[in-house]
Amino acid sequence: MCGIVGYLGEQEAFPLLIKGLKRLEYRGYDSAGIAILDDDGSLEHHRRKGKVDDLLEHMNGHKPSGGLGIGHTRWATHGPPNDVNAHPHLSGDGQLALIHNGIIENYHSLKETLTGRGHTFYSDTDTEVLVHLIEEILKNSEDLDLFEATRIALNEVVGAYAIAVVDVGRPHELVLARKSSPLVIGIGEGEFFIASDATPIIEYTKNVVYLEDEEVARVSLTAGLKIRTIKNHKVTPVITELEMAMESIEKGGYEHFMLKEIHEQPRSIADCLRGRLRLGHGSIRMAGIDDHQEMWSQAQRLIIVACGTSWHAGLIAEYMFEDFARIPVEVEYASEFRYRNPVIGEGDILIAISQSGETADTLAAIRMAKEKGAHVFGICNVVGSSISRESHSGAYTHAGPEIGVASTKAFTAQLAVLALVAIRVGRLRGKLDEQRFNRLLVELSGIPEKVQALMALEPEIEQIAEQFMKAPNALFLGRGYNFPVALEGALKLKEISYIHAEGYPAAEMKHGPIALIDENMPVFFVATQDAHYDKVVSNIQEVKARGGRVVAIVTAGDTEASALADKVIEIHRSDDAFVPLLSTIPFQLLSYHIAVKLGRNVDQPRNLAKSVTVE
Ligand code: F6R
């Protein structure tokens, strides 16, 4: 969603804020703005619809000077992207500037009350209400400072927020708060760095404090960091050391983050398996399971919740858990699950899958499951994220920062973690004999090498992209483990190229989608040699009989499906459960090259944001 940055210290805030905003632009990019308290004590405020570069162009080389500032990249919720709705928003007297990520649900009633008290609003945003509310509280009590006024104001607010507030009258401090939207405070030598996530902070300091829900913080050049809850309980800040490397947030010579992240997968999958898959010992070590063995052996049921690509990983995991552990599994969209009245309680394990660890619906689903007595196992990529902290146990995917909005390496890392969990739990529950267990370990440990080999297919896939880039629609089909791969292939294509694409289980084609097939409709099949191979070959025949154009991902050495398809992409053979780790890669490369050829903004597709922290 939106990205927040802030700086307080001896350096010039402006270049730091701009650099930080560029790093955070993947969170939202429909407008950008900054407010800087300049050296003569006045507030410089610049906002613009569009990207950070549009803001810079609008500023026409002007560089405000001053060591206190805040900046924002917006992903619009209330009010269209335009200059007026861009953050920061100012109080009526121009003394306060505020940036916000989240949604103020009761902004209507607050706005009405404040309007009745003489406040005038210029934007359509929910955010503007917050800054007026703080102003109103300050106006009515001269004893209060910004920190106290913000704390009191937040007690009247319903919704989600990460905010940073600057007061012209307090040039040495910055006030921050969070609820359900992330906020990180970087602690430097006599300086503070604020951001929605650690990516803008890492090059300055490794020491950070993650604000918790309903906490308000003040960073001050004279008094340091102070945190209280909005109910006014004192909090002792806990400093955490960041483990992120700078290279991981740079493009490293690639044209786009997405391409870099696709190519990183041999390494990211290997990192995910490292230390957990212990071939020499013939074992899997995962603290989240080792420490709760009885619970996993006796669990009645697994419920997997996630959104988007992470949900697709959950669907594949369902097949794995059924295969390896013989345990009932339900896979739910977090957004549906949280608003139903699901039957869940003690004895159930809820597995929440999320790259960002901040997805609002997934977070709400785990909170509900916890209230109902289920154990929550979180699978997240971002270390220290809300879902990772609120889960009872879990496993990180260790894929490194994923900056491209379309998820690639996080997805395959999720599959690798889920494979480890399913195999480990299968062994624990006595459903996998030693021989099969060991075979699976050997096969899984060889996946990074097979993924590496797939990268050599890129020129071939680029040619296929050239041939199919003009198609207005596309169908993705697969069966068994490869049905969710078809869903993921369709999602990747539509989100970055804006070509309408649908994924289906191949057998479902006859129940409707077959009506779409003609010579203009490309159909992308996963037709690898698994238990469903013959059936998929029949489905390819049905498409060909109706003039459809077929691209098939097949197992190396395949003849039957290959003879029917117009284009063939060969991948290595593997255990059926691990084929998605391979078959998904050609679809990632295909979507990437189609989108590039169509001139799309691959890393920041329209209307999307990396981390959906509002529902
Ligand atoms: C698609 C994509 C999204 C995310 C979804 C969940 O490429 O990235 O569909 O998978 O928004 O996000 P996380 O995994 O952060 O919870």
Coordinates of C-alpha atoms in Angstrom, one line a residue, residues 90-554:
L90 CA -1.5 19.8 6.6
S91 CA -3.5 21.0 9.5
G92 CA -5.7 24.1 9.0
D93 CA -3.2 26.4 10.6
G94 CA -0.4 24.9 8.5
Q95 CA 1.6 23.9 11.7
L96 CA 1.3 20.2 11.3
A97 CA 2.1 17.8 8.4
L98 CA 1.1 14.2 8.4
I99 CA 1.5 11.1 6.3
H100 CA -0.5 8.0 6.6
N101 CA -0.7 4.4 5.4
G102 CA -4.0 2.6 6.2
I103 CA -7.7 3.5 6.3
I104 CA -9.5 5.5 8.9
E105 CA -12.9 3.8 8.9
N106 CA -14.7 6.4 11.0
Y107 CA -13.4 9.3 9.1
H108 CA -16.9 10.4 8.0
S109 CA -18.1 11.0 11.5
L110 CA -14.8 12.6 12.6
K111 CA -15.0 14.9 9.6
E112 CA -18.5 15.9 10.4
T113 CA -17.6 16.8 14.0
L114 CA -14.5 18.7 12.9
T115 CA -16.3 20.5 10.2
G116 CA -18.8 21.6 12.8
R117 CA -15.9 23.0 14.8
G118 CA -14.8 25.1 11.9
H119 CA -12.3 22.9 10.1
T120 CA -12.1 23.0 6.4
F121 CA -11.1 20.0 4.3
Y122 CA -9.6 20.2 0.9
S123 CA -9.0 16.6 -0.1
D124 CA -11.2 13.5 -0.4
T125 CA -8.9 11.5 1.8
D126 CA -9.6 9.9 5.2
T127 CA -6.1 11.0 6.2
E128 CA -6.8 14.7 6.3
V129 CA -9.2 14.1 9.2
L130 CA -6.3 12.8 11.3
V131 CA -4.2 15.9 11.1
H132 CA -7.2 18.1 11.8
L133 CA -8.1 16.0 14.8
I134 CA -4.6 16.3 16.3
E135 CA -4.7 20.1 15.6
E136 CA -8.1 20.3 17.3
I137 CA -6.8 18.5 20.4
L138 CA -3.7 20.7 20.5
K139 CA -5.8 23.9 20.2
N140 CA -8.0 22.9 23.1
S141 CA -5.3 22.2 25.6
E142 CA -2.1 24.3 25.7
D143 CA -0.4 21.8 28.1
L144 CA -0.4 19.1 25.5
D145 CA 2.6 18.4 23.2
L146 CA 2.4 16.8 19.8
F147 CA 3.1 13.3 21.2
E148 CA 0.3 13.5 23.7
A149 CA -2.2 15.1 21.3
T150 CA -1.5 12.3 18.7
R151 CA -1.9 9.6 21.4
I152 CA -5.2 11.1 22.5
A153 CA -6.4 11.6 18.9
L154 CA -5.7 7.9 18.1
N155 CA -8.1 6.8 20.8
E156 CA -10.9 8.3 18.7
V157 CA -9.8 6.6 15.5
V158 CA -11.2 3.3 14.2
G159 CA -9.2 1.7 11.4
A160 CA -5.6 1.0 10.4
Y161 CA -2.7 3.5 10.4
A162 CA 1.0 4.0 10.3
I163 CA 1.5 7.8 10.6
A164 CA 4.3 10.3 11.0
V165 CA 3.6 13.8 12.1
V166 CA 5.8 16.9 12.0
D167 CA 5.0 20.1 14.0
V168 CA 6.6 23.4 12.9
G169 CA 6.8 24.4 16.5
R170 CA 8.9 21.3 17.4
P171 CA 11.7 21.2 15.0
H172 CA 13.7 18.5 16.9
E173 CA 11.1 15.8 17.0
L174 CA 8.9 13.5 14.9
V175 CA 5.8 11.6 16.2
L176 CA 4.9 8.2 14.8
A177 CA 2.2 5.6 15.5
R178 CA 1.0 2.3 14.1
K179 CA -2.0 0.0 14.1
S180 CA -2.2 -2.8 11.5
S181 CA 0.2 -1.0 9.1
P182 CA 3.9 -1.5 9.5
L183 CA 6.4 1.1 10.7
V184 CA 10.1 0.7 11.4
I185 CA 12.3 3.2 13.2
G186 CA 16.0 3.1 12.3
I187 CA 18.3 4.3 15.1
G188 CA 21.5 6.0 13.9
E189 CA 24.1 8.1 15.7
G190 CA 22.1 11.2 16.6
E191 CA 19.7 10.6 13.8
F192 CA 16.5 8.6 13.1
F193 CA 15.2 7.0 9.9
I194 CA 11.5 6.1 9.6
A195 CA 10.0 3.8 7.0
S196 CA 7.2 1.4 6.2
D197 CA 9.8 -1.3 5.8
A198 CA 13.5 -1.7 6.3
T199 CA 14.5 -1.2 2.7
P200 CA 15.2 2.6 2.9
I201 CA 16.9 2.2 6.3
I202 CA 19.4 -0.6 5.7
E203 CA 22.0 1.6 4.1
Y204 CA 22.2 3.9 7.1
T205 CA 21.8 1.6 10.1
K206 CA 21.1 -2.0 11.1
N207 CA 19.5 -1.1 14.4
V208 CA 15.8 -0.8 14.2
V209 CA 12.7 -0.8 16.4
Y210 CA 9.5 -2.3 15.0
L211 CA 6.5 -0.3 16.4
E212 CA 3.7 -2.6 17.6
D213 CA 0.0 -2.1 17.2
E214 CA -1.5 0.9 19.1
E215 CA 1.9 2.3 20.0
V216 CA 2.9 5.9 19.6
A217 CA 6.5 6.9 19.4
R218 CA 8.4 10.2 19.6
V219 CA 11.9 10.4 18.2
S220 CA 13.7 13.5 19.5
L221 CA 17.2 14.8 18.9
T222 CA 17.4 15.8 22.6
A223 CA 15.4 13.1 24.3
G224 CA 15.9 10.0 22.1
L225 CA 13.1 7.5 21.5
K226 CA 10.0 7.3 23.7
I227 CA 7.2 4.9 23.1
R228 CA 3.8 4.6 24.9
T229 CA 0.6 2.7 24.0
I230 CA -2.3 4.8 22.9
K231 CA -3.8 3.9 26.3
N232 CA -0.7 5.6 27.8
H233 CA 1.2 2.6 29.1
K234 CA 5.0 2.9 28.9
V235 CA 6.8 0.7 26.4
T236 CA 10.5 -0.1 26.5
P237 CA 11.8 -0.1 23.0
V238 CA 13.4 -3.3 21.8
I239 CA 16.2 -2.8 19.3
T240 CA 16.5 -5.5 16.6
E241 CA 19.4 -6.0 14.2
L242 CA 18.5 -6.1 10.5
E243 CA 20.0 -9.0 8.5
M244 CA 19.2 -7.6 5.1
A245 CA 22.1 -7.1 2.6
M246 CA 22.2 -3.9 0.4
E247 CA 22.7 -5.9 -2.8
S248 CA 19.4 -7.6 -2.2
I249 CA 17.5 -4.3 -2.7
E250 CA 19.4 -3.2 -5.8
K251 CA 18.7 -4.3 -9.4
G252 CA 22.2 -5.8 -9.8
G253 CA 22.5 -5.1 -13.5
Y254 CA 19.0 -6.5 -14.4
E255 CA 16.6 -4.3 -16.3
H256 CA 13.8 -5.0 -13.8
F257 CA 13.5 -6.3 -10.3
M258 CA 11.1 -8.9 -11.5
L259 CA 13.7 -10.4 -13.9
K260 CA 16.4 -10.3 -11.2
E261 CA 14.0 -12.1 -8.8
I262 CA 13.1 -14.7 -11.4
H263 CA 16.9 -15.4 -11.9
E264 CA 17.5 -15.5 -8.1
Q265 CA 15.3 -18.5 -7.6
P266 CA 18.0 -21.2 -7.7
R267 CA 19.7 -19.3 -4.9
S268 CA 16.5 -18.4 -3.0
I269 CA 15.2 -21.9 -3.0
A270 CA 18.6 -23.2 -1.9
D271 CA 18.6 -20.6 0.9
C272 CA 15.2 -21.8 2.0
L273 CA 16.3 -25.4 2.1
R274 CA 19.6 -24.7 3.7
G275 CA 20.0 -26.0 7.3
R276 CA 16.5 -27.5 7.2
L277 CA 16.9 -30.2 4.6
R278 CA 19.7 -32.4 6.1
L279 CA 20.5 -35.0 3.5
G280 CA 23.5 -36.3 5.5
H281 CA 21.3 -37.0 8.5
G282 CA 18.3 -38.0 6.5
S283 CA 16.2 -35.5 8.4
I284 CA 14.3 -32.2 8.2
R285 CA 15.0 -29.6 10.9
M286 CA 12.3 -26.9 11.4
A287 CA 11.9 -25.3 14.8
G288 CA 8.3 -24.5 14.1
I289 CA 7.5 -28.2 13.9
D290 CA 10.3 -29.7 16.1
D291 CA 9.1 -27.6 19.0
H292 CA 5.4 -28.6 18.6
Q293 CA 5.7 -32.3 17.5
E294 CA 2.7 -33.5 19.5
M295 CA 0.5 -30.8 18.1
W296 CA 1.4 -31.6 14.5
S297 CA 1.0 -35.4 15.1
Q298 CA -2.5 -34.9 16.6
A299 CA -3.8 -32.1 14.5
Q300 CA -7.3 -32.8 13.2
R301 CA -7.1 -30.5 10.3
L302 CA -5.0 -27.9 8.5
I303 CA -6.6 -24.7 7.3
I304 CA -4.4 -22.6 5.0
V305 CA -5.2 -18.9 4.5
A306 CA -3.6 -16.5 2.1
C307 CA -4.3 -14.1 -0.8
G308 CA -3.2 -14.0 -4.4
T309 CA -0.1 -15.8 -5.4
S310 CA 0.4 -17.0 -1.8
W311 CA -3.0 -18.6 -2.0
H312 CA -1.9 -20.5 -5.1
A313 CA 1.1 -21.8 -3.0
G314 CA -1.5 -22.9 -0.4
L315 CA -3.4 -24.9 -3.1
I316 CA -0.3 -26.8 -4.0
A317 CA 0.4 -27.4 -0.3
E318 CA -3.0 -29.0 0.0
Y319 CA -2.0 -31.7 -2.5
M320 CA 1.3 -32.1 -0.6
F321 CA -0.2 -32.5 2.8
E322 CA -2.8 -34.9 1.5
D323 CA -0.1 -36.9 -0.3
F324 CA 2.6 -37.0 2.4
A325 CA 0.7 -36.5 5.7
R326 CA -2.8 -37.8 5.0
I327 CA -4.3 -34.9 6.9
P328 CA -7.5 -33.1 5.9
V329 CA -6.7 -29.6 4.5
E330 CA -8.8 -26.6 3.6
V331 CA -7.4 -23.7 1.6
E332 CA -9.2 -20.4 2.0
Y333 CA -8.9 -16.9 0.7
A334 CA -8.2 -15.0 3.9
S335 CA -10.7 -12.3 2.8
E336 CA -13.5 -14.9 2.7
F337 CA -12.4 -16.9 5.7
R338 CA -12.3 -13.9 8.1
Y339 CA -15.9 -12.8 7.3
R340 CA -17.4 -16.3 7.5
N341 CA -18.2 -18.0 10.8
P342 CA -15.7 -20.8 10.2
V343 CA -15.7 -23.9 12.3
I344 CA -12.2 -23.8 13.7
G345 CA -10.8 -24.3 17.1
E346 CA -8.4 -26.3 19.3
G347 CA -6.8 -29.2 17.4
D348 CA -6.7 -27.2 14.1
I349 CA -3.6 -25.6 12.8
L350 CA -4.0 -22.6 10.6
I351 CA -1.2 -22.0 8.2
A352 CA -1.0 -18.4 7.1
I353 CA 1.1 -17.8 3.9
S354 CA 2.3 -14.3 3.1
Q355 CA 5.3 -12.8 1.3
S356 CA 5.0 -9.4 3.0
G357 CA 3.6 -10.7 6.3
E358 CA 1.4 -7.5 6.3
T359 CA -1.6 -8.5 4.1
A360 CA -4.6 -7.1 6.1
D361 CA -7.0 -10.0 5.4
T362 CA -4.4 -12.6 6.2
L363 CA -3.5 -10.8 9.4
A364 CA -7.2 -10.5 10.4
A365 CA -7.7 -14.3 9.6
I366 CA -4.9 -15.3 11.9
R367 CA -6.2 -13.1 14.7
M368 CA -9.6 -14.7 14.4
A369 CA -8.2 -18.2 14.3
K370 CA -6.1 -17.4 17.5
E371 CA -9.2 -16.2 19.3
K372 CA -11.0 -19.4 18.4
G373 CA -8.2 -21.5 19.9
A374 CA -6.3 -22.7 16.7
H375 CA -2.6 -22.8 16.6
V376 CA -1.2 -20.4 13.9
F377 CA 1.8 -21.3 11.8
G378 CA 3.0 -18.3 9.7
I379 CA 5.0 -18.7 6.5
C380 CA 6.4 -15.2 5.7
N381 CA 9.2 -13.7 3.7
V382 CA 9.6 -10.4 5.4
V383 CA 11.5 -10.9 8.7
G384 CA 9.8 -9.1 11.6
S385 CA 6.6 -8.6 9.7
S386 CA 3.3 -8.5 11.6
I387 CA 2.1 -12.0 10.6
S388 CA 5.5 -13.5 11.6
R389 CA 5.2 -11.8 14.9
E390 CA 1.6 -12.7 15.6
S391 CA 1.9 -16.3 14.6
H392 CA 2.5 -18.9 17.4
S393 CA 5.2 -20.6 15.3
G394 CA 6.3 -20.5 11.7
A395 CA 9.0 -20.6 9.1
Y396 CA 10.6 -17.8 7.1
T397 CA 11.0 -18.4 3.4
H398 CA 14.4 -16.6 3.3
A399 CA 13.9 -15.5 -0.3
G400 CA 15.3 -12.0 0.4
P401 CA 13.5 -8.8 -0.3
E402 CA 11.0 -9.1 -3.2
I403 CA 10.7 -5.7 -4.8
G404 CA 8.9 -6.5 -8.1
V405 CA 5.2 -6.2 -7.5
A406 CA 4.5 -9.5 -9.2
S407 CA 5.6 -12.3 -6.8
T408 CA 8.1 -14.8 -8.2
K409 CA 10.9 -15.9 -6.0
A410 CA 8.7 -15.6 -2.9
F411 CA 6.2 -18.1 -4.4
T412 CA 8.8 -20.8 -5.1
A413 CA 10.3 -20.3 -1.7
Q414 CA 6.8 -20.7 -0.2
L415 CA 6.5 -24.0 -2.1
A416 CA 9.9 -25.1 -0.8
V417 CA 9.0 -24.4 2.8
L418 CA 5.6 -26.0 2.4
A419 CA 7.2 -29.1 0.9
L420 CA 9.5 -29.3 3.9
V421 CA 6.7 -28.9 6.3
A422 CA 4.5 -31.5 4.5
I423 CA 7.3 -34.1 4.3
R424 CA 8.3 -33.5 7.9
V425 CA 4.7 -33.8 9.2
G426 CA 4.1 -36.8 7.0
R427 CA 7.1 -38.5 8.7
L428 CA 6.0 -37.4 12.1
R429 CA 2.5 -38.8 11.6
G430 CA 3.9 -42.1 10.3
K431 CA 2.5 -41.7 6.8
L432 CA 5.8 -41.6 4.9
D433 CA 8.1 -44.6 5.1
E434 CA 11.8 -44.0 5.4
Q435 CA 12.5 -44.9 1.8
R436 CA 10.0 -42.5 0.4
F437 CA 11.0 -39.8 2.9
N438 CA 14.7 -40.1 1.8
R439 CA 13.7 -40.2 -1.9
L440 CA 11.8 -36.9 -1.4
L441 CA 14.7 -35.3 0.4
V442 CA 17.1 -36.2 -2.4
E443 CA 14.7 -34.9 -5.0
L444 CA 13.9 -31.7 -3.2
S445 CA 17.6 -31.0 -2.7
G446 CA 18.1 -31.2 -6.4
I447 CA 15.5 -28.6 -7.3
P448 CA 17.7 -25.5 -7.2
E449 CA 20.0 -27.0 -9.9
K450 CA 17.0 -27.9 -12.1
V451 CA 15.6 -24.4 -11.7
Q452 CA 19.0 -23.0 -12.7
A453 CA 18.9 -25.1 -15.8
L454 CA 15.5 -23.6 -16.7
M455 CA 17.1 -20.2 -17.0
A456 CA 18.8 -21.3 -20.2
L457 CA 15.3 -21.4 -21.8
E458 CA 14.9 -17.7 -21.6
P459 CA 15.7 -16.9 -25.3
E460 CA 13.3 -19.6 -26.4
I461 CA 10.6 -18.3 -24.1
E462 CA 11.2 -14.7 -25.3
Q463 CA 10.5 -15.9 -28.9
I464 CA 7.2 -17.5 -27.7
A465 CA 6.4 -14.2 -26.0
E466 CA 6.9 -12.4 -29.3
Q467 CA 4.4 -14.7 -31.0
F468 CA 1.7 -14.4 -28.4
M469 CA 2.0 -10.9 -27.1
K470 CA -0.8 -9.6 -29.3
A471 CA -3.4 -12.1 -27.9
P472 CA -6.2 -10.3 -26.1
N473 CA -7.0 -13.4 -24.0
A474 CA -5.2 -16.5 -22.8
L475 CA -6.1 -19.7 -21.1
F476 CA -3.8 -21.6 -18.7
L477 CA -4.6 -25.2 -18.0
G478 CA -3.1 -27.9 -15.8
R479 CA -4.2 -30.8 -13.6
G480 CA -3.3 -32.1 -10.1
Y481 CA -0.3 -30.3 -8.8
N482 CA -0.2 -28.2 -11.9
F483 CA -3.7 -26.8 -11.7
P484 CA -2.6 -24.1 -9.2
V485 CA 0.4 -23.5 -11.5
A486 CA -2.1 -22.7 -14.2
L487 CA -3.9 -20.2 -11.9
E488 CA -0.5 -18.6 -11.1
G489 CA 0.5 -18.5 -14.8
A490 CA -2.7 -16.6 -15.6
L491 CA -2.4 -14.2 -12.6
K492 CA 1.2 -13.4 -13.6
L493 CA 0.2 -12.7 -17.2
K494 CA -2.8 -10.5 -16.4
E495 CA -1.2 -8.5 -13.6
I496 CA 1.8 -7.3 -15.5
S497 CA 0.7 -7.4 -19.2
Y498 CA -3.0 -6.5 -18.7
I499 CA -3.9 -9.4 -21.0
H500 CA -7.0 -11.1 -19.8
A501 CA -6.0 -14.6 -18.7
E502 CA -7.8 -17.4 -16.8
G503 CA -6.5 -20.5 -15.2
Y504 CA -8.5 -23.7 -15.0
P505 CA -8.1 -27.3 -14.1
A506 CA -7.7 -28.8 -17.6
A507 CA -10.7 -31.1 -17.1
E508 CA -13.0 -28.1 -16.4
M509 CA -12.4 -26.8 -19.8
K510 CA -15.2 -28.8 -21.2
H511 CA -17.6 -27.2 -18.7
G512 CA -17.5 -23.8 -20.3
P513 CA -14.1 -22.3 -21.3
I514 CA -13.9 -24.5 -24.4
A515 CA -16.5 -22.1 -25.9
L516 CA -13.7 -19.5 -26.0
I517 CA -11.4 -21.6 -28.1
D518 CA -10.6 -20.5 -31.6
E519 CA -7.5 -19.7 -33.6
N520 CA -6.9 -16.5 -31.7
M521 CA -6.9 -18.1 -28.3
P522 CA -3.5 -19.2 -27.0
V523 CA -3.8 -22.1 -24.5
F524 CA -0.9 -22.6 -22.1
F525 CA -0.8 -26.2 -20.8
V526 CA 1.3 -27.8 -18.2
A527 CA 1.5 -31.3 -19.6
T528 CA 4.3 -32.9 -17.6
Q529 CA 4.6 -36.7 -17.3
D530 CA 2.7 -37.3 -14.1
A531 CA -0.3 -39.2 -13.0
H532 CA -2.6 -37.0 -15.2
Y533 CA -0.4 -36.9 -18.3
D534 CA -2.7 -39.0 -20.6
K535 CA -5.7 -37.0 -19.6
V536 CA -3.9 -33.7 -20.3
V537 CA -2.9 -35.0 -23.7
S538 CA -6.5 -35.6 -24.5
N539 CA -7.3 -32.0 -23.4
I540 CA -4.7 -30.7 -25.7
Q541 CA -6.2 -32.7 -28.6
E542 CA -9.6 -31.1 -27.8
V543 CA -8.1 -27.6 -28.0
K544 CA -6.3 -28.5 -31.3
A545 CA -9.5 -29.9 -32.8
R546 CA -11.0 -26.5 -32.3
G547 CA -8.2 -24.6 -33.9
G548 CA -6.6 -23.3 -30.6
R549 CA -2.9 -22.5 -30.4
V550 CA -1.2 -24.6 -27.8
V551 CA 2.0 -23.9 -25.8
A552 CA 2.9 -26.9 -23.6
I553 CA 5.3 -27.2 -20.8
V554 CA 6.4 -30.9 -21.0

